PDB file of C-alpha atoms and ligand atoms in Angstrom:
ATOM      1  CA  MET A  56     -64.654 -77.392 141.905  1.00 63.00           C
ATOM      2  CA  HIS A  57     -65.943 -80.961 141.895  1.00 91.00           C
ATOM      3  CA  GLU A  58     -67.552 -80.453 138.493  1.00 95.00           C
ATOM      4  CA  LEU A  59     -64.110 -81.013 136.950  1.00 95.00           C
ATOM      5  CA  ALA A  60     -63.686 -84.428 138.590  1.00 95.00           C
ATOM      6  CA  LEU A  61     -67.247 -85.408 137.665  1.00 95.00           C
ATOM      7  CA  THR A  62     -66.689 -84.339 134.077  1.00 97.00           C
ATOM      8  CA  GLU A  63     -63.470 -86.343 133.848  1.00 96.00           C
ATOM      9  CA  ASN A  64     -65.310 -89.447 135.088  1.00 95.00           C
ATOM     10  CA  ILE A  65     -68.111 -88.952 132.606  1.00 96.00           C
ATOM     11  CA  LEU A  66     -65.732 -88.432 129.700  1.00 96.00           C
ATOM     12  CA  ALA A  67     -63.715 -91.495 130.698  1.00 96.00           C
ATOM     13  CA  THR A  68     -66.916 -93.560 130.651  1.00 96.00           C
ATOM     14  CA  ILE A  69     -67.932 -92.248 127.241  1.00 97.00           C
ATOM     15  CA  THR A  70     -64.565 -92.764 125.559  1.00 95.00           C
ATOM     16  CA  GLU A  71     -64.274 -96.209 127.131  1.00 95.00           C
ATOM     17  CA  ARG A  72     -67.579 -97.246 125.546  1.00 95.00           C
ATOM     18  CA  LEU A  73     -67.371 -95.385 122.260  1.00 95.00           C
ATOM     19  CA  GLY A  74     -63.660 -95.257 121.556  1.00 92.00           C
ATOM     20  CA  ASP A  75     -62.806 -92.557 119.029  1.00 90.00           C
ATOM     21  CA  ALA A  76     -66.361 -92.072 117.747  1.00 95.00           C
ATOM     22  CA  ARG A  77     -67.115 -88.420 117.139  1.00 97.00           C
ATOM     23  CA  VAL A  78     -69.552 -87.217 119.778  1.00 98.00           C
ATOM     24  CA  VAL A  79     -71.732 -84.182 119.037  1.00 98.00           C
ATOM     25  CA  ARG A  80     -74.062 -84.113 122.031  1.00 98.00           C
ATOM     26  CA  VAL A  81     -74.140 -85.395 125.586  1.00 98.00           C
ATOM     27  CA  ARG A  82     -77.162 -85.263 127.859  1.00 98.00           C
ATOM     28  CA  LEU A  83     -76.742 -85.691 131.584  1.00 98.00           C
ATOM     29  CA  GLU A  84     -79.247 -86.090 134.360  1.00 97.00           C
ATOM     30  CA  ILE A  85     -78.046 -84.454 137.541  1.00 96.00           C
ATOM     31  CA  GLY A  86     -79.862 -84.403 140.867  1.00 95.00           C
ATOM     32  CA  ARG A  87     -80.007 -81.128 142.778  1.00 92.00           C
ATOM     33  CA  LEU A  88     -78.422 -82.723 145.824  1.00 90.00           C
ATOM     34  CA  MET A  89     -75.241 -83.350 143.846  1.00 91.00           C
ATOM     35  CA  ALA A  90     -74.565 -79.629 144.231  1.00 89.00           C
ATOM     36  CA  VAL A  91     -73.428 -79.329 140.642  1.00 94.00           C
ATOM     37  CA  LEU A  92     -73.435 -75.882 139.098  1.00 94.00           C
ATOM     38  CA  PRO A  93     -74.530 -76.253 135.459  1.00 94.00           C
ATOM     39  CA  ASP A  94     -72.337 -73.360 134.316  1.00 95.00           C
ATOM     40  CA  ALA A  95     -69.282 -74.817 136.042  1.00 96.00           C
ATOM     41  CA  MET A  96     -70.130 -78.192 134.509  1.00 96.00           C
ATOM     42  CA  ARG A  97     -70.323 -76.681 131.023  1.00 96.00           C
ATOM     43  CA  PHE A  98     -67.022 -74.901 131.552  1.00 96.00           C
ATOM     44  CA  ALA A  99     -65.326 -78.098 132.773  1.00 97.00           C
ATOM     45  CA  PHE A 100     -66.815 -80.000 129.838  1.00 97.00           C
ATOM     46  CA  ALA A 101     -65.477 -77.465 127.321  1.00 97.00           C
ATOM     47  CA  VAL A 102     -62.013 -77.576 128.885  1.00 96.00           C
ATOM     48  CA  CYS A 103     -61.824 -81.373 129.186  1.00 96.00           C
ATOM     49  CA  THR A 104     -63.139 -82.155 125.701  1.00 97.00           C
ATOM     50  CA  LYS A 105     -60.740 -79.862 123.886  1.00 96.00           C
ATOM     51  CA  ASP A 106     -58.786 -81.800 121.227  1.00 95.00           C
ATOM     52  CA  THR A 107     -60.645 -85.028 121.997  1.00 95.00           C
ATOM     53  CA  SER A 108     -63.328 -86.905 120.041  1.00 95.00           C
ATOM     54  CA  LEU A 109     -65.848 -84.809 122.006  1.00 97.00           C
ATOM     55  CA  ASP A 110     -64.401 -81.437 121.043  1.00 96.00           C
ATOM     56  CA  GLY A 111     -67.272 -79.029 120.344  1.00 96.00           C
ATOM     57  CA  ALA A 112     -69.947 -81.422 121.587  1.00 97.00           C
ATOM     58  CA  ARG A 113     -73.009 -79.808 123.152  1.00 97.00           C
ATOM     59  CA  LEU A 114     -73.650 -80.524 126.802  1.00 98.00           C
ATOM     60  CA  GLU A 115     -77.253 -80.701 127.966  1.00 98.00           C
ATOM     61  CA  ILE A 116     -78.096 -80.948 131.627  1.00 97.00           C
ATOM     62  CA  ASP A 117     -81.420 -82.151 132.996  1.00 97.00           C
ATOM     63  CA  GLU A 118     -81.671 -81.121 136.610  1.00 95.00           C
ATOM     64  CA  VAL A 119     -83.692 -83.426 138.829  1.00 95.00           C
ATOM     65  CA  ALA A 120     -85.464 -81.910 141.815  1.00 94.00           C
ATOM     66  CA  ALA A 121     -84.873 -83.566 145.169  1.00 94.00           C
ATOM     67  CA  ARG A 122     -87.779 -85.522 146.639  1.00 95.00           C
ATOM     68  CA  GLY A 123     -88.181 -87.648 149.695  1.00 95.00           C
ATOM     69  CA  ARG A 124     -90.768 -89.704 151.541  1.00 96.00           C
ATOM     70  CA  CYS A 125     -91.307 -89.495 155.274  1.00 97.00           C
ATOM     71  CA  ARG A 126     -90.957 -92.911 156.943  1.00 97.00           C
ATOM     72  CA  ASP A 127     -93.272 -91.844 159.757  1.00 97.00           C
ATOM     73  CA  CYS A 128     -96.287 -90.359 157.955  1.00 98.00           C
ATOM     74  CA  ALA A 129     -95.554 -91.574 154.398  1.00 97.00           C
ATOM     75  CA  SER A 130     -96.054 -88.169 152.814  1.00 96.00           C
ATOM     76  CA  GLU A 131     -93.845 -87.124 149.936  1.00 96.00           C
ATOM     77  CA  LEU A 132     -91.994 -83.868 150.147  1.00 94.00           C
ATOM     78  CA  ALA A 133     -89.775 -81.675 148.037  1.00 93.00           C
ATOM     79  CA  LEU A 134     -86.318 -81.259 149.493  1.00 90.00           C
ATOM     80  CA  ASP A 135     -84.300 -78.120 149.079  1.00 79.00           C
ATOM     81  CA  GLY A 136     -81.190 -79.179 150.905  1.00 72.00           C
ATOM     82  CA  VAL A 137     -79.442 -82.161 152.412  1.00 66.00           C
ATOM     83  CA  VAL A 138     -81.341 -81.744 155.679  1.00 76.00           C
ATOM     84  CA  ALA A 139     -84.783 -83.238 155.194  1.00 84.00           C
ATOM     85  CA  LEU A 140     -87.526 -82.419 157.635  1.00 90.00           C
ATOM     86  CA  CYS A 141     -91.126 -83.447 157.155  1.00 94.00           C
ATOM     87  CA  PRO A 142     -93.907 -81.045 158.217  1.00 93.00           C
ATOM     88  CA  CYS A 143     -94.978 -83.748 160.715  1.00 97.00           C
ATOM     89  CA  GLY A 144     -91.716 -83.137 162.560  1.00 95.00           C
ATOM     90  CA  SER A 145     -89.918 -86.285 161.505  1.00 96.00           C
ATOM     91  CA  ALA A 146     -86.433 -86.149 160.027  1.00 93.00           C
ATOM     92  CA  ASP A 147     -86.609 -89.809 159.051  1.00 94.00           C
ATOM     93  CA  VAL A 148     -86.974 -89.132 155.355  1.00 93.00           C
ATOM     94  CA  GLU A 149     -86.144 -91.610 152.641  1.00 94.00           C
ATOM     95  CA  LEU A 150     -84.541 -90.033 149.603  1.00 92.00           C
ATOM     96  CA  LEU A 151     -86.455 -90.726 146.361  1.00 95.00           C
ATOM     97  CA  ALA A 152     -84.689 -88.430 143.914  1.00 95.00           C
ATOM     98  CA  GLY A 153     -81.982 -85.811 143.783  1.00 94.00           C
ATOM     99  CA  GLN A 154     -78.754 -87.801 143.813  1.00 92.00           C
ATOM    100  CA  GLU A 155     -78.719 -88.769 140.157  1.00 95.00           C
ATOM    101  CA  LEU A 156     -75.619 -88.394 138.074  1.00 94.00           C
ATOM    102  CA  GLN A 157     -76.242 -90.256 134.871  1.00 95.00           C
ATOM    103  CA  ILE A 158     -75.412 -90.099 131.228  1.00 97.00           C
ATOM    104  CA  LYS A 159     -78.849 -90.146 129.590  1.00 98.00           C
ATOM    105  CA  GLU A 160     -77.898 -89.847 125.965  1.00 98.00           C
ATOM    106  CA  VAL A 161     -74.828 -89.553 123.779  1.00 98.00           C
ATOM    107  CA  GLU A 162     -75.251 -88.545 120.176  1.00 98.00           C
ATOM    108  CA  VAL A 163     -72.578 -89.723 117.783  1.00 97.00           C
ATOM    109  CA  ALA A 164     -72.006 -87.930 114.482  1.00 92.00           C
TER     110      ALA A 164
HETATM  111 ZN1   ZN B 139     -93.877 -86.974 158.105  1.00 88.52          ZN
END
């Protein structure tokens, strides 16, 4: 379950920046290609924040759809997996979105 490792990284970043400040809400932006399961992420978050300054904080997840642009015909396409194939037949697709993993907002009490 890589959600646990991701959550630990995120929490380390937050506590590094904010110290012991009481956090009540965290909003993350996660690209679909990161293969993160929101429910698993919420579970990992609840487990990892227990008895920390983030205990009880609400986790919000904004999922970002994957998009790419074909380098051959320049059309933009929605991607539903890691294999990108343009309707023109080209697999030379530049990734525009879908690999995000960012902390968008942290609300401190
Ligand atoms: Zn194309």
